Coordinates of C-alpha atoms in Angstrom, one line a residue:
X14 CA -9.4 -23.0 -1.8
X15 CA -6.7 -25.4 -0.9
X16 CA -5.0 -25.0 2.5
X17 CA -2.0 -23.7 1.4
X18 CA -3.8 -20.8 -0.2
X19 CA -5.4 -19.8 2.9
X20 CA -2.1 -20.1 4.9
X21 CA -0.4 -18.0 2.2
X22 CA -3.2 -15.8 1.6
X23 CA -3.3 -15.0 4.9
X24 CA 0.3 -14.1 6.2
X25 CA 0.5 -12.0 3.0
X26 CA -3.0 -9.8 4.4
X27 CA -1.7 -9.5 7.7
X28 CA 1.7 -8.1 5.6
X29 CA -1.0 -5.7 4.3
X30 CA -3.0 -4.8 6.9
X31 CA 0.3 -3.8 9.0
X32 CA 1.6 -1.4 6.3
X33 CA 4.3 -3.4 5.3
X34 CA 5.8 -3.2 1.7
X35 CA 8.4 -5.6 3.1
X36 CA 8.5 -8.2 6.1
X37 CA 9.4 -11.8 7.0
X38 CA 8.1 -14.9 5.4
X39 CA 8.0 -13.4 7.7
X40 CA 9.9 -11.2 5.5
X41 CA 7.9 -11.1 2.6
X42 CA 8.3 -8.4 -0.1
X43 CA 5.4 -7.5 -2.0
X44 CA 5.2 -5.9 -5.5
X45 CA 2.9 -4.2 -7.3
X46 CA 4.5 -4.6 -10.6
X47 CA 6.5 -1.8 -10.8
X48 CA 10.3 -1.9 -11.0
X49 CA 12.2 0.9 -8.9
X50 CA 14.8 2.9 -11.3
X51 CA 18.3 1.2 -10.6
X52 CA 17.3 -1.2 -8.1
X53 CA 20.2 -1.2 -5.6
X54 CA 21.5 -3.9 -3.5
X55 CA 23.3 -5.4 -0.8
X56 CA 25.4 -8.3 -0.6
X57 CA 23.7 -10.8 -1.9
X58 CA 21.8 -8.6 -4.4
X59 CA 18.4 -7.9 -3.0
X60 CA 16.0 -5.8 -4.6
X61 CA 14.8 -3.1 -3.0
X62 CA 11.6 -1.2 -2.9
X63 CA 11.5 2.1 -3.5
X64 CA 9.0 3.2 -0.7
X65 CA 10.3 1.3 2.1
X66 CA 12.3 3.9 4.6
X67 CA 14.2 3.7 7.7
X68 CA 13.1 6.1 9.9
X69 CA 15.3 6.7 13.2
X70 CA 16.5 2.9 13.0
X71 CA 13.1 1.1 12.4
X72 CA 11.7 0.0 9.0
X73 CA 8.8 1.7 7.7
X74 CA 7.1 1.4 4.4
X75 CA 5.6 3.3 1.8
X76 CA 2.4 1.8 1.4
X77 CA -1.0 4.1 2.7
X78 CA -2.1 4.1 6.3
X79 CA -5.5 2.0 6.6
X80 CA -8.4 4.6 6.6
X81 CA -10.7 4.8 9.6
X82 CA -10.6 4.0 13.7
X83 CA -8.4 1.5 15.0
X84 CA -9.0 -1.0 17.6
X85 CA -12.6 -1.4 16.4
X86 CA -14.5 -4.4 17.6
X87 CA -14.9 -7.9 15.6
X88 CA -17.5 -8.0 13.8
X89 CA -20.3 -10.7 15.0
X90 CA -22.7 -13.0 12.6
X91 CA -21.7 -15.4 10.0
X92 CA -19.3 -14.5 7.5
X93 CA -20.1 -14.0 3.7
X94 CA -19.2 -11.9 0.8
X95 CA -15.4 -12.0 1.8
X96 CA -12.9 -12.6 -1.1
X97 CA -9.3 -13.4 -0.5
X98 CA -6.9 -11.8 -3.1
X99 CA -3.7 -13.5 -4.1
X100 CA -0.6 -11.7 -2.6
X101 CA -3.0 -9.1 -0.4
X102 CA -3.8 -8.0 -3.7
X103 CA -0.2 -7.3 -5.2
X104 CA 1.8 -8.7 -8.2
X105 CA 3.7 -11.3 -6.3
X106 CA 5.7 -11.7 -3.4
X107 CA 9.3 -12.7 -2.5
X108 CA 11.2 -13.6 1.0
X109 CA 14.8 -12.8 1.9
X110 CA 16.0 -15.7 3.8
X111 CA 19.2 -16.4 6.4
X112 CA 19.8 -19.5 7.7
X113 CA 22.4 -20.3 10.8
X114 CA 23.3 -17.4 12.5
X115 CA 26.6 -17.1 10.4
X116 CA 29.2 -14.7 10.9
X117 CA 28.8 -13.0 7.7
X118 CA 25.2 -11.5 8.2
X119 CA 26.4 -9.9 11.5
X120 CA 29.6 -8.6 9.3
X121 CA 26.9 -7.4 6.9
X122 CA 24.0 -6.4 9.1
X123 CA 24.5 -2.7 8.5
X124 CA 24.2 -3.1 4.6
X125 CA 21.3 -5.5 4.7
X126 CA 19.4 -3.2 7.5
X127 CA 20.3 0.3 5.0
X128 CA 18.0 -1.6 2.3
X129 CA 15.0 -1.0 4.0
X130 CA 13.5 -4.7 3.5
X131 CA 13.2 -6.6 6.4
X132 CA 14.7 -10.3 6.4
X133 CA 13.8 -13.5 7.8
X134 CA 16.9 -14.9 9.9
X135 CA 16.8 -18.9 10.5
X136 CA 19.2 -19.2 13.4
X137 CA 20.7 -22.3 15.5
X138 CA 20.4 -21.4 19.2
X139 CA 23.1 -24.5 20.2
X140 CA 25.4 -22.5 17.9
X141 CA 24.9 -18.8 19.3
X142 CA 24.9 -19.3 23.0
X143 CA 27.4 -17.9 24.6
X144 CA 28.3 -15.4 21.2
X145 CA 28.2 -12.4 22.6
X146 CA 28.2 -10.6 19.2
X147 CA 25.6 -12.9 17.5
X148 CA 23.5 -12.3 20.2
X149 CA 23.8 -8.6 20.3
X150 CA 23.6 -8.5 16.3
X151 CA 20.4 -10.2 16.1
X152 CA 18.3 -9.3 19.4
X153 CA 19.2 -5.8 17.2
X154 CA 17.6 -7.3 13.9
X155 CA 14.4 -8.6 16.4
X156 CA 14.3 -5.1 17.4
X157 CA 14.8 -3.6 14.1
X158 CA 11.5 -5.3 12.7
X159 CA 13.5 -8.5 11.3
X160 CA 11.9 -11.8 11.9
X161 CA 14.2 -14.3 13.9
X162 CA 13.0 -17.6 12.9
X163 CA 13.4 -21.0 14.2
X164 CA 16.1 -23.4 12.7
X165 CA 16.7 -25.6 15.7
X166 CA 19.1 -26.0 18.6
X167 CA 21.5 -27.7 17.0
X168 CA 20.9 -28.2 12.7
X169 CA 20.8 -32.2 12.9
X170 CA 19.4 -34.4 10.4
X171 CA 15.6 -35.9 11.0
X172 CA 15.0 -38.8 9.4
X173 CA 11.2 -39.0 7.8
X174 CA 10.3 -40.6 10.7
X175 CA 11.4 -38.2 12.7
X176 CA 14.8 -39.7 14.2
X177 CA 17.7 -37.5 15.2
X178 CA 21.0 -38.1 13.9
X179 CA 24.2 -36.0 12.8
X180 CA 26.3 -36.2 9.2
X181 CA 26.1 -39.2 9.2
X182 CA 23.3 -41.9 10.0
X183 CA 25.4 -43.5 12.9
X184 CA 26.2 -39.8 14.6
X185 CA 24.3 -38.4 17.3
X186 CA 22.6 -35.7 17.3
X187 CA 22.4 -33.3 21.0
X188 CA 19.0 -33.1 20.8
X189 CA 16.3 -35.9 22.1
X190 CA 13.1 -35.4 19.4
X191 CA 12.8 -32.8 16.5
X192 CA 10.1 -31.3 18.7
X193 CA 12.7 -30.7 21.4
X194 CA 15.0 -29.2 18.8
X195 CA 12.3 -26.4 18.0
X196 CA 11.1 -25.3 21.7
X197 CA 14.9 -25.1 22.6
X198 CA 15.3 -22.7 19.7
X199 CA 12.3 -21.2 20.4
X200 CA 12.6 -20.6 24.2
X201 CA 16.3 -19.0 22.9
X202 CA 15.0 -16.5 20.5
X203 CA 12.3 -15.3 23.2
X204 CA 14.2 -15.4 26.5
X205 CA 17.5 -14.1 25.2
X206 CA 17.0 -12.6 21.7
X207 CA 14.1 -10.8 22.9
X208 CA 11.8 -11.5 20.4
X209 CA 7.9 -11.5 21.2
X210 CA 7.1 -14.5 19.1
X211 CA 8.1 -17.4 16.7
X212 CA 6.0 -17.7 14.0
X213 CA 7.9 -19.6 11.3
X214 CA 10.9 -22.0 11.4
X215 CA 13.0 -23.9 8.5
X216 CA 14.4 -27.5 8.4
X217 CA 18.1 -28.0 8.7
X218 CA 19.0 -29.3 5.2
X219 CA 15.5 -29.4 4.0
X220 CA 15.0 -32.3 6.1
X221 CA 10.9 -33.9 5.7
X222 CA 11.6 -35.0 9.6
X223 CA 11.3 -32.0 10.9
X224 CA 7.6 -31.2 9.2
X225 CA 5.4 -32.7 12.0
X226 CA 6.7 -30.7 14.6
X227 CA 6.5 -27.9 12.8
X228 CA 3.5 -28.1 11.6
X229 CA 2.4 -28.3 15.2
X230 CA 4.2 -24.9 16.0
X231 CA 4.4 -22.2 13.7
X232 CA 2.8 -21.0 10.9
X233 CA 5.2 -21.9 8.0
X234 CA 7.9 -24.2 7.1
X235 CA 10.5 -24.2 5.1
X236 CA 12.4 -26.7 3.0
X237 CA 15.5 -27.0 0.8
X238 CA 13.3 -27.8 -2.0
X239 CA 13.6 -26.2 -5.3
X240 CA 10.7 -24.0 -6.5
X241 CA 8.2 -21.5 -6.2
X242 CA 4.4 -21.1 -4.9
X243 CA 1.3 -19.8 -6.8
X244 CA -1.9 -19.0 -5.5
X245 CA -4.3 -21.8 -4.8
X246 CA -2.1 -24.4 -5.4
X247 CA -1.0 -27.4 -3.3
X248 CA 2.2 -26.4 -1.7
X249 CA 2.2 -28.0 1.6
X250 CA 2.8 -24.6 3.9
X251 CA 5.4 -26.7 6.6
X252 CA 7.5 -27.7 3.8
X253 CA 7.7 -24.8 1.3
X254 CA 10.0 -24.3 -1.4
X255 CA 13.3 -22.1 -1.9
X256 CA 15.6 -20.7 -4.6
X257 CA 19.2 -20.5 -3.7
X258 CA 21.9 -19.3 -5.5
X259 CA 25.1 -21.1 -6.4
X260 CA 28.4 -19.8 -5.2
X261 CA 30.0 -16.9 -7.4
X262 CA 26.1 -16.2 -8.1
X263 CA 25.9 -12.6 -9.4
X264 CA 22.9 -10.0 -9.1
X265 CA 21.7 -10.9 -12.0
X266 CA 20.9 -14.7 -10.7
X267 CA 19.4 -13.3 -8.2
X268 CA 17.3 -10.7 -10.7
X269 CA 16.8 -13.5 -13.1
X270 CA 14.9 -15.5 -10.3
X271 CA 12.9 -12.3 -9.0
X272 CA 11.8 -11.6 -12.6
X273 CA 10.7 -15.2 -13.6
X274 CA 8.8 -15.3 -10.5
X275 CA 7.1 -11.9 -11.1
X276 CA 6.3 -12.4 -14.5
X277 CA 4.3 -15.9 -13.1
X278 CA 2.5 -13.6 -10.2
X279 CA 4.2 -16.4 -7.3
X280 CA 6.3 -15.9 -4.3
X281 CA 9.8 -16.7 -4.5
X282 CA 11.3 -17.7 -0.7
X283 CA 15.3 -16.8 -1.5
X284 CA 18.1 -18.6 0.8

């Protein structure tokens, strides 16, 4: 099994074993195949699942409670007849992605949080301190079971080598190293968005610069790239693939996409 599969394999069972039909990519949806009747959506036109519920503010999902004692011990001795199922078992799997704090997702918070699918926000800390709304809107989503991911302190460019710069080559960039871009962002999302962890993180601009660090940090990675993953292929997991609609996009891009990826049993990471 190559790495990638393990990586993948594994985010998607922990999605299991916590119960949840949707979370992060972080926010990864899973699907057993069925299609929900009228599948409604928000702006953007997300599907949504029907047995994911919000309950008193916080997302819960309609898949079963695991059966037996919790908090048991870990199991000693060597490990053997263990198989690892594609997608935790499911059809496939898609992610709802956000990148840069903008102004529109706090505008749309309340639409995207009345779906009942929990999102993956990328956000810029250089960008949000000092917003008092942008802060209050996402240390809500950390709350509300969203993931708050890293996208750096300030979205510059990283060269493949790793060196900082703005638009344009000859521009500087605020930060000093692409791994100082990520702990800033990081230390922002814990200390003053309040969440507990930082488990995944996306270059600005797809940048390959920024894979090193991050490969170093979090679990995932996400590009700008164009694509898809399937099980047990060679996807490298700190610079994974999106689909991202054009603007005036309608639903039924954003259906299109979700079916083709379905149909091929892969995971479809949307921006």
């Amino acid at each position: 099994m190559s790495k990638s599969s393990l990586v993948l394999s594994a985010v998607l069972a922990l999605v299991a074993s916590a119960c949840c039909a949707s979370t992060g990519s972080g926010g990864v949806r899973v699907d057993t195949g069925a299609k929900a009747a009228g599948p409604s959506t928000g702006s953007g036109g997300v599907h949504v699942d029907s047995g994911a519920k919000v309950a008193d503010g916080a997302l819960t999902s309609g898949l079963p409670t695991p059966p037996g004692a919790a908090n048991l011990p870990r199991p000693s001795g060597a490990p053997g007849n263990l198989k690892v199922l594609d997608w935790a078992g499911f059809k496939s799997a898609v992610s709802y992605t956000f990148d840069d704090g903008q102004r529109s997702h706090i505008e749309h918070y309340a639409e995207l949080q009345a779906t009942g699918v929990r999102l993956t926000f990328f956000v810029n800390s250089g960008s949000m301190t000092g917003e008092t709304d942008l802060v209050s809107t996402f240390s809500q989503a950390a709350r509300d079971g969203h993931e708050i991911g890293n996208h750096t302190a300030h979205h510059c460019h990283a060269d493949p080598d790793g060196t900082l710069h703005g638009a344009a080559p000859q521009t500087a960039c605020s930060g000093t190293s692409a791994g100082a871009e990520l702990d800033e962002c990081t230390a922002f999302i814990k200390s003053t968005l309040g969440a507990s962890q930082v488990w995944t993180a996306a270059s600005p601009f797809g940048d390959q610069g920024f894979d090193a660090a991050a490969g170093e940090r979090f679990f995932l990675n996400r590009s700008a790239a164009g694509g898809s993953v399937a099980p047990s292929d060679d996807t490298n997991p700190f610079h994974l693939p999106m689909w991202g609609p054009a603007e005036n996009d309608t639903v039924e891009k954003f259906d299109a996409a979700l079916d083709r990826s379905h149909a091929a049993g892969r995971w479809l990471i949307m921006l």
